[in-house]
Amino acid sequence: MRLVKNPDQNKKSTTLEIDGDYEINSKGRLALSNPACPIHGTKYITENGWTSNILETITGDKAKIIRQMHICSECRTVFLPSLEYLKIPYGRITKDGQRYLLELTIEDGSSLRKAKRRLKNTFGLEIDISRLWYLIQATGIKSNEKTKELTDSGIKFSRIVCYDEKILRKTVKNVVKMSVLDVIYGYAIKEDVKKNKKSKTIGSFLIDALEDKPILAIVTDCDPKYPDIVKNNFPDVQHQLCVGHFNDIVDDDIRIAAGLNYGKKKELPTKYQKLKGEIYYILSSKSRIIADKKLYSLMECELGKDEAIDKLIMKTKAYFPHLTHFMDDVRIPKTNNKLESWYSTMEANYNNNRRFKSIEGANNYSSCQTIFRNFYEIKEGAYINSSPYSRAGLDHLIFRRYTLKTNLFFKH
């Protein structure tokens, strides 16, 4: 038998770094989920060893990562997951969808050992535990600086803003995350974490966030403390109420009127189902005039028959002119509930009720969340133009060039 030497056997291999969907394989290595040769596809792809790299973040921290190598046995091309997006602490690492390195780190900020272990198990990254908290702190500062630079660079402003707040759990006492969001374009103008949410605190936060901005309207939840806060600090600005939040109030009040508890999911009696439909019918009107006619028609039919129903109808009468649906007879598409639900679908780890060991950790988590929400390009296809950055009419290509410049600047 005569052995014939393959002429390509000694051919020098070419290495390609690819940005795609990554996974952590059974050996704990960062690997491409579905590597494919641009010439031969997936037919000749096999695993082929590994390589170790040390990454230096913009904060100066060093992290070790093990990458799985794949090779096309036909053309000897080696494929590796690209590290381009891992070099900034708030960069993307994908595993079964969108996952974010810093989001995951800060998520477990109360337990650095758990965070270290999770980074290793999820992403194959190793970082010194003594440097992990510093990484979180330093990145929060960088995120704040970069957010300010980008928001000062000409992002569109609709003049209609939404104030929202969420409780973040702390080991000793809860803190509140305050947000001011652009209602039309959906980006965060400012987010901050405070030890309390007194009227004075909320007022000073709004003044600081909206200083020198031409505001037409401020949208809030239907909380009785907000009208005075807006009136005292922004006397010439319209105060509008989130229609989604009011819908939740209507749901609860109807269950009470029907004698049902909040937690029980028993179906409403027919009488109350009809009332719920009538109120939603009012709130879905295309203009305030149409809603007004529907409301008074309901009052003629139902008022005076049931005290609980009377209260609900009068509450609807008092609230509906101030709901965002009826602002100058223009329906505002995105308010608190809508924005929050969008973030929860765009962020794999989105959960406001995280526990933090310090207010600084909660604040830095908020800062890094802001920079992702505003300026990260969501994968097109699943969410076309869903990034607030895209919705504000800004070009992601320009942002990428800007990112490269700022990363080089931070490294030096």
Protein backbone atom coordinates (compact mmCIF):
# COMPACT_ATOMS: atom_id res chain seq x y z
CA MET A 1 0.00 0.00 0.00
CA ARG A 2 1.33 3.41 -0.94
CA LEU A 3 0.62 6.43 1.26
CA VAL A 4 -0.22 9.60 -0.66
CA LYS A 5 0.69 12.80 1.14
CA ASN A 6 -2.05 15.41 1.28
CA PRO A 7 -0.61 18.59 -0.33
CA ASP A 8 -2.55 20.74 2.20
CA GLN A 9 -1.30 18.76 5.20
CA ASN A 10 1.55 21.14 6.03
CA LYS A 11 -0.42 24.23 5.13
CA LYS A 12 -0.08 26.93 7.78
CA SER A 13 -3.38 27.55 9.58
CA THR A 14 -5.18 30.90 9.60
CA THR A 15 -6.88 32.15 12.77
CA LEU A 16 -10.17 34.07 12.64
CA GLU A 17 -11.75 35.77 15.65
CA ILE A 18 -15.53 35.84 15.28
CA ASP A 19 -18.13 37.89 17.17
CA GLY A 20 -21.18 35.67 17.53
CA ASP A 21 -23.21 33.75 20.08
CA TYR A 22 -20.92 32.38 22.78
CA GLU A 23 -21.36 29.60 25.32
CA ILE A 24 -19.43 28.02 28.15
CA ASN A 25 -18.74 24.43 27.12
CA SER A 26 -18.47 21.37 29.37
CA LYS A 27 -14.78 22.14 29.98
CA GLY A 28 -15.54 25.64 31.27
CA ARG A 29 -14.15 27.41 28.18
CA LEU A 30 -15.65 30.34 26.31
CA ALA A 31 -16.62 28.91 22.92
CA LEU A 32 -18.53 29.88 19.80
CA SER A 33 -22.01 28.31 19.87
CA ASN A 34 -22.18 27.43 16.17
CA PRO A 35 -18.82 28.08 14.48
CA ALA A 36 -18.89 27.90 10.69
CA CYS A 37 -16.16 28.20 8.08
CA PRO A 38 -16.96 30.95 5.55
CA ILE A 39 -15.90 28.56 2.76
CA HIS A 40 -16.91 25.07 3.92
CA GLY A 41 -19.66 25.79 6.46
CA THR A 42 -19.97 23.50 9.49
CA LYS A 43 -19.16 20.18 7.77
CA TYR A 44 -15.48 19.96 8.75
CA ILE A 45 -15.56 21.90 12.07
CA THR A 46 -14.07 20.18 15.13
CA GLU A 47 -12.70 21.32 18.51
CA ASN A 48 -8.97 21.96 18.50
CA GLY A 49 -7.38 22.84 21.84
CA TRP A 50 -7.63 26.10 23.76
CA THR A 51 -5.86 29.38 24.36
CA SER A 52 -5.51 31.53 27.49
CA ASN A 53 -5.71 35.33 27.43
CA ILE A 54 -5.36 38.06 30.03
CA LEU A 55 -7.76 40.97 29.54
CA GLU A 56 -7.15 44.40 31.00
CA THR A 57 -10.30 46.43 31.59
CA ILE A 58 -10.49 50.21 31.34
CA THR A 59 -10.33 50.33 35.14
CA GLY A 60 -6.97 48.54 35.15
CA ASP A 61 -8.24 45.20 36.42
CA LYS A 62 -6.94 41.98 34.87
CA ALA A 63 -9.15 38.98 34.12
CA LYS A 64 -8.07 35.60 32.69
CA ILE A 65 -10.21 33.90 30.07
CA ILE A 66 -9.85 30.46 28.44
CA ARG A 67 -11.10 30.30 24.84
CA GLN A 68 -12.03 27.11 23.00
CA MET A 69 -10.47 26.78 19.53
CA HIS A 70 -12.35 25.24 16.59
CA ILE A 71 -10.77 24.24 13.28
CA CYS A 72 -11.99 23.52 9.78
CA SER A 73 -10.06 20.38 8.83
CA GLU A 74 -10.52 21.11 5.12
CA CYS A 75 -8.83 24.54 4.94
CA ARG A 76 -7.02 24.51 8.34
CA THR A 77 -8.72 27.74 9.50
CA VAL A 78 -8.89 28.14 13.29
CA PHE A 79 -11.87 29.96 14.84
CA LEU A 80 -11.93 31.75 18.19
CA PRO A 81 -14.58 33.87 19.96
CA SER A 82 -13.66 37.53 19.52
CA LEU A 83 -12.53 39.43 22.62
CA GLU A 84 -13.35 42.83 21.13
CA TYR A 85 -16.55 43.21 23.15
CA LEU A 86 -15.02 41.84 26.36
CA LYS A 87 -12.46 44.62 26.75
CA ILE A 88 -14.90 47.10 28.28
CA PRO A 89 -16.46 46.11 31.61
CA TYR A 90 -20.02 46.77 30.45
CA GLY A 91 -19.41 44.87 27.19
CA ARG A 92 -21.41 41.93 25.91
CA ILE A 93 -20.82 38.27 26.52
CA THR A 94 -23.64 36.12 25.16
CA LYS A 95 -24.91 32.85 26.53
CA ASP A 96 -28.39 31.70 25.49
CA GLY A 97 -29.32 35.28 24.63
CA GLN A 98 -28.09 38.64 25.85
CA ARG A 99 -25.94 38.50 29.00
CA TYR A 100 -23.80 41.29 30.41
CA LEU A 101 -20.59 40.89 32.37
CA LEU A 102 -20.96 43.87 34.69
CA GLU A 103 -24.69 43.32 35.17
CA LEU A 104 -23.87 39.82 36.41
CA THR A 105 -21.05 41.04 38.65
CA ILE A 106 -23.10 43.70 40.38
CA GLU A 107 -26.13 41.44 40.59
CA ASP A 108 -24.32 39.56 43.34
CA GLY A 109 -22.55 42.57 44.81
CA SER A 110 -23.42 41.52 48.36
CA SER A 111 -21.35 38.35 47.95
CA LEU A 112 -18.06 38.84 46.12
CA ARG A 113 -17.18 35.15 46.38
CA LYS A 114 -20.46 34.23 44.73
CA ALA A 115 -19.88 36.86 42.03
CA LYS A 116 -16.36 35.53 41.41
CA ARG A 117 -17.63 31.95 41.15
CA ARG A 118 -20.47 32.98 38.86
CA LEU A 119 -18.16 34.87 36.51
CA LYS A 120 -16.00 31.77 36.27
CA ASN A 121 -18.88 29.33 35.73
CA THR A 122 -20.88 31.49 33.34
CA PHE A 123 -18.19 33.19 31.28
CA GLY A 124 -14.94 31.38 32.01
CA LEU A 125 -13.52 34.62 33.46
CA GLU A 126 -11.23 34.69 36.48
CA ILE A 127 -10.64 37.89 38.45
CA ASP A 128 -8.93 38.46 41.80
CA ILE A 129 -11.60 38.75 44.49
CA SER A 130 -9.71 41.61 46.12
CA ARG A 131 -10.16 43.61 42.90
CA LEU A 132 -13.76 42.67 42.17
CA TRP A 133 -15.45 45.34 44.31
CA TYR A 134 -13.03 47.96 43.00
CA LEU A 135 -14.02 46.94 39.46
CA ILE A 136 -17.68 47.55 40.30
CA GLN A 137 -16.99 50.94 41.90
CA ALA A 138 -14.64 52.17 39.17
CA THR A 139 -16.92 51.07 36.36
CA GLY A 140 -19.89 52.88 37.90
CA ILE A 141 -17.88 56.10 37.83
CA LYS A 142 -16.77 55.54 34.22
CA SER A 143 -20.35 54.75 33.21
CA ASN A 144 -21.58 57.99 34.72
CA GLU A 145 -18.89 59.99 32.93
CA LYS A 146 -19.59 58.35 29.60
CA THR A 147 -23.36 58.73 29.93
CA LYS A 148 -22.93 62.45 30.54
CA GLU A 149 -20.65 62.82 27.52
CA LEU A 150 -23.08 60.99 25.26
CA THR A 151 -26.21 62.75 26.47
CA ASP A 152 -24.44 66.07 25.91
CA SER A 153 -23.61 65.09 22.32
CA GLY A 154 -26.94 65.93 20.71
CA ILE A 155 -29.36 63.16 21.62
CA LYS A 156 -32.96 64.12 20.78
CA PHE A 157 -35.22 65.34 23.59
CA SER A 158 -39.02 65.14 23.34
CA ARG A 159 -39.74 67.60 26.20
CA ILE A 160 -41.99 64.98 27.83
CA VAL A 161 -40.36 63.06 30.69
CA CYS A 162 -41.43 60.29 33.02
CA TYR A 163 -40.42 60.04 36.69
CA ASP A 164 -40.27 56.49 38.05
CA GLU A 165 -38.92 54.88 41.20
CA LYS A 166 -38.11 51.35 42.28
CA ILE A 167 -37.07 49.90 45.62
CA LEU A 168 -33.63 48.26 45.73
CA ARG A 169 -33.05 46.00 48.72
CA LYS A 170 -30.08 46.67 50.97
CA THR A 171 -28.77 44.41 53.71
CA VAL A 172 -29.71 46.90 56.45
CA LYS A 173 -32.32 49.21 54.92
CA ASN A 174 -33.99 49.56 51.52
CA VAL A 175 -32.93 52.30 49.12
CA VAL A 176 -34.86 53.74 46.19
CA LYS A 177 -33.68 54.01 42.59
CA MET A 178 -35.03 57.18 40.97
CA SER A 179 -35.23 57.52 37.18
CA VAL A 180 -36.11 60.29 34.75
CA LEU A 181 -36.87 58.85 31.32
CA ASP A 182 -37.70 60.45 27.99
CA VAL A 183 -41.26 59.24 27.35
CA ILE A 184 -41.18 59.38 23.55
CA TYR A 185 -37.64 58.13 22.83
CA GLY A 186 -37.33 55.87 25.85
CA TYR A 187 -33.82 56.67 27.10
CA ALA A 188 -32.82 57.44 30.69
CA ILE A 189 -31.95 61.10 31.20
CA LYS A 190 -30.78 60.44 34.75
CA GLU A 191 -30.85 57.62 37.28
CA ASP A 192 -29.72 57.81 40.87
CA VAL A 193 -30.05 55.89 44.13
CA LYS A 194 -31.21 57.62 47.32
CA LYS A 195 -31.58 56.54 50.94
CA ASN A 196 -35.17 57.81 51.07
CA LYS A 197 -37.91 59.01 48.77
CA LYS A 198 -39.27 62.04 50.64
CA SER A 199 -40.96 64.78 48.63
CA LYS A 200 -37.93 67.05 49.14
CA THR A 201 -35.57 64.33 47.86
CA ILE A 202 -37.70 63.67 44.76
CA GLY A 203 -38.01 67.41 44.05
CA SER A 204 -34.25 68.02 44.25
CA PHE A 205 -33.58 64.97 42.05
CA LEU A 206 -35.99 66.23 39.36
CA ILE A 207 -34.53 69.74 39.47
CA ASP A 208 -31.00 68.37 39.07
CA ALA A 209 -32.02 66.00 36.24
CA LEU A 210 -34.06 68.54 34.26
CA GLU A 211 -31.97 71.65 34.84
CA ASP A 212 -31.89 73.92 31.75
CA LYS A 213 -34.17 71.51 29.80
CA PRO A 214 -37.35 72.83 28.12
CA ILE A 215 -40.00 70.59 29.74
CA LEU A 216 -43.55 70.38 28.41
CA ALA A 217 -44.88 67.65 30.72
CA ILE A 218 -43.83 65.33 33.55
CA VAL A 219 -45.50 61.90 33.73
CA THR A 220 -45.73 60.12 37.10
CA ASP A 221 -47.63 57.28 38.73
CA CYS A 222 -50.99 58.07 40.35
CA ASP A 223 -49.50 58.78 43.79
CA PRO A 224 -51.06 61.66 45.80
CA LYS A 225 -47.63 63.10 46.70
CA TYR A 226 -46.61 63.82 43.08
CA PRO A 227 -48.99 66.71 42.17
CA ASP A 228 -47.52 68.97 44.87
CA ILE A 229 -43.93 68.01 43.99
CA VAL A 230 -44.45 68.90 40.31
CA LYS A 231 -46.49 72.04 41.05
CA ASN A 232 -43.98 73.41 43.61
CA ASN A 233 -40.86 72.74 41.54
CA PHE A 234 -42.18 73.08 37.95
CA PRO A 235 -45.16 75.48 38.11
CA ASP A 236 -45.38 75.95 34.32
CA VAL A 237 -45.17 72.25 33.41
CA GLN A 238 -48.13 69.93 32.78
CA HIS A 239 -48.44 67.04 35.21
CA GLN A 240 -49.70 63.87 33.52
CA LEU A 241 -50.48 60.49 35.08
CA CYS A 242 -49.41 57.08 33.79
CA VAL A 243 -52.46 55.39 32.28
CA GLY A 244 -50.94 51.94 32.85
CA HIS A 245 -50.66 52.60 36.58
CA PHE A 246 -54.24 53.89 36.69
CA ASN A 247 -55.44 50.72 34.95
CA ASP A 248 -53.84 48.73 37.80
CA ILE A 249 -55.67 50.91 40.35
CA VAL A 250 -58.97 50.32 38.54
CA ASP A 251 -58.36 46.55 38.59
CA ASP A 252 -57.72 46.59 42.36
CA ASP A 253 -60.69 48.87 43.15
CA ILE A 254 -63.09 46.73 41.11
CA ARG A 255 -61.96 43.60 42.97
CA ILE A 256 -62.57 45.39 46.29
CA ALA A 257 -66.00 46.59 45.12
CA ALA A 258 -66.83 42.99 44.16
CA GLY A 259 -65.74 41.74 47.60
CA LEU A 260 -62.62 39.94 46.31
CA ASN A 261 -59.16 40.18 47.89
CA TYR A 262 -56.05 41.38 46.01
CA GLY A 263 -54.29 38.03 46.13
CA LYS A 264 -57.23 35.86 45.09
CA LYS A 265 -57.61 35.28 41.38
CA LYS A 266 -61.33 34.47 41.39
CA GLU A 267 -63.12 35.65 38.30
CA LEU A 268 -65.09 38.88 38.65
CA PRO A 269 -68.90 38.60 38.69
CA THR A 270 -70.55 39.55 35.38
CA LYS A 271 -71.72 42.91 36.74
CA TYR A 272 -68.17 43.98 37.61
CA GLN A 273 -66.66 42.56 34.44
CA LYS A 274 -69.04 44.82 32.51
CA LEU A 275 -68.03 47.84 34.64
CA LYS A 276 -64.33 47.08 34.07
CA GLY A 277 -64.96 46.93 30.32
CA GLU A 278 -66.84 50.25 30.41
CA ILE A 279 -63.96 52.03 32.19
CA TYR A 280 -61.36 50.57 29.81
CA TYR A 281 -63.64 51.70 26.97
CA ILE A 282 -63.41 55.26 28.34
CA LEU A 283 -59.62 55.13 28.77
CA SER A 284 -59.07 53.82 25.24
CA SER A 285 -60.86 56.76 23.62
CA LYS A 286 -59.02 58.59 20.85
CA SER A 287 -59.68 62.03 22.35
CA ARG A 288 -60.74 63.65 25.59
CA ILE A 289 -64.10 64.77 24.12
CA ILE A 290 -65.04 61.18 23.20
CA ALA A 291 -63.89 59.93 26.63
CA ASP A 292 -65.98 62.65 28.30
CA LYS A 293 -69.15 61.51 26.50
CA LYS A 294 -68.52 57.85 27.41
CA LEU A 295 -67.90 58.75 31.06
CA TYR A 296 -71.11 60.74 31.48
CA SER A 297 -73.07 57.98 29.74
CA LEU A 298 -71.69 55.53 32.33
CA MET A 299 -72.55 57.91 35.17
CA GLU A 300 -76.16 58.20 33.97
CA CYS A 301 -76.51 54.40 33.97
CA GLU A 302 -74.63 53.44 37.16
CA LEU A 303 -74.31 56.38 39.58
CA GLY A 304 -76.30 56.00 42.79
CA LYS A 305 -76.76 52.22 42.62
CA ASP A 306 -73.69 51.07 44.59
CA GLU A 307 -71.47 53.15 46.90
CA ALA A 308 -68.24 51.30 45.98
CA ILE A 309 -68.98 51.65 42.27
CA ASP A 310 -69.83 55.34 42.77
CA LYS A 311 -66.37 55.92 44.30
CA LEU A 312 -64.67 54.18 41.39
CA ILE A 313 -66.61 56.17 38.78
CA MET A 314 -65.84 59.48 40.54
CA LYS A 315 -62.15 58.52 40.83
CA THR A 316 -62.12 57.84 37.08
CA LYS A 317 -63.78 61.23 36.48
CA ALA A 318 -61.11 62.98 38.59
CA TYR A 319 -58.14 61.17 37.06
CA PHE A 320 -58.85 60.69 33.38
CA PRO A 321 -58.26 64.29 32.12
CA HIS A 322 -54.70 64.02 33.48
CA LEU A 323 -53.85 60.62 32.03
CA THR A 324 -51.18 60.47 29.33
CA HIS A 325 -53.73 59.19 26.79
CA PHE A 326 -55.42 62.57 26.77
CA MET A 327 -52.55 65.05 26.80
CA ASP A 328 -53.56 67.60 24.15
CA ASP A 329 -55.64 64.79 22.63
CA VAL A 330 -52.44 62.93 21.67
CA ARG A 331 -51.83 59.43 23.00
CA ILE A 332 -48.35 59.11 24.49
CA PRO A 333 -47.14 55.62 23.52
CA LYS A 334 -44.61 54.87 26.25
CA THR A 335 -45.03 55.48 29.97
CA ASN A 336 -43.68 53.82 33.11
CA ASN A 337 -45.13 50.34 32.70
CA LYS A 338 -44.33 50.12 28.99
CA LEU A 339 -40.73 51.25 29.45
CA GLU A 340 -40.11 48.86 32.32
CA SER A 341 -41.55 45.92 30.39
CA TRP A 342 -39.29 46.77 27.42
CA TYR A 343 -36.21 46.78 29.64
CA SER A 344 -37.16 43.44 31.16
CA THR A 345 -37.34 41.84 27.69
CA MET A 346 -34.09 43.47 26.51
CA GLU A 347 -32.05 42.66 29.62
CA ALA A 348 -31.72 38.97 30.46
CA ASN A 349 -30.84 39.77 34.09
CA TYR A 350 -33.34 42.59 34.61
CA ASN A 351 -34.58 42.51 38.20
CA ASN A 352 -34.97 45.58 40.38
CA ASN A 353 -35.19 43.72 43.67
CA ARG A 354 -31.52 42.87 43.96
CA ARG A 355 -29.78 43.03 47.30
CA PHE A 356 -26.70 45.22 47.70
CA LYS A 357 -24.31 45.48 50.61
CA SER A 358 -23.90 49.25 50.20
CA ILE A 359 -25.65 52.20 48.61
CA GLU A 360 -22.58 52.67 46.37
CA GLY A 361 -23.09 49.21 44.90
CA ALA A 362 -26.75 49.95 44.17
CA ASN A 363 -25.79 53.30 42.64
CA ASN A 364 -23.13 51.80 40.39
CA TYR A 365 -25.54 49.09 39.27
CA SER A 366 -27.97 51.85 38.30
CA SER A 367 -25.23 53.72 36.43
CA CYS A 368 -24.23 50.68 34.40
CA GLN A 369 -27.87 49.85 33.68
CA THR A 370 -28.31 53.37 32.32
CA ILE A 371 -25.42 53.14 29.91
CA PHE A 372 -26.71 49.82 28.59
CA ARG A 373 -30.27 51.09 28.22
CA ASN A 374 -29.25 54.22 26.39
CA PHE A 375 -26.36 53.27 24.19
CA TYR A 376 -26.11 49.53 23.66
CA GLU A 377 -27.27 48.24 20.27
CA ILE A 378 -29.87 45.53 20.79
CA LYS A 379 -29.56 42.56 18.46
CA GLU A 380 -31.58 43.43 15.37
CA GLY A 381 -34.24 40.99 14.26
CA ALA A 382 -35.69 40.16 17.66
CA TYR A 383 -36.00 43.84 18.59
CA ILE A 384 -35.70 46.00 15.49
CA ASN A 385 -34.78 49.54 16.52
CA SER A 386 -35.73 48.69 20.10
CA SER A 387 -32.68 50.32 21.64
CA PRO A 388 -33.52 53.74 23.11
CA TYR A 389 -30.42 54.92 21.27
CA SER A 390 -32.00 53.86 17.96
CA ARG A 391 -35.40 55.26 18.88
CA ALA A 392 -33.81 58.63 19.56
CA GLY A 393 -32.61 58.64 15.94
CA LEU A 394 -28.89 58.24 16.63
CA ASP A 395 -26.52 56.16 14.50
CA HIS A 396 -24.91 53.16 16.19
CA LEU A 397 -21.98 53.27 13.75
CA ILE A 398 -21.12 56.75 15.02
CA PHE A 399 -21.38 55.43 18.58
CA ARG A 400 -19.03 52.52 17.81
CA ARG A 401 -16.38 54.91 16.48
CA TYR A 402 -16.90 57.07 19.56
CA THR A 403 -16.56 53.99 21.80
CA LEU A 404 -13.21 53.05 20.26
CA LYS A 405 -11.89 56.57 20.84
CA THR A 406 -13.08 56.69 24.45
CA ASN A 407 -11.70 53.22 25.20
CA LEU A 408 -8.29 54.26 23.92
CA PHE A 409 -8.55 57.42 25.99
CA PHE A 410 -9.48 55.51 29.17
CA LYS A 411 -6.62 53.03 28.69
CA HIS A 412 -4.16 55.87 28.69
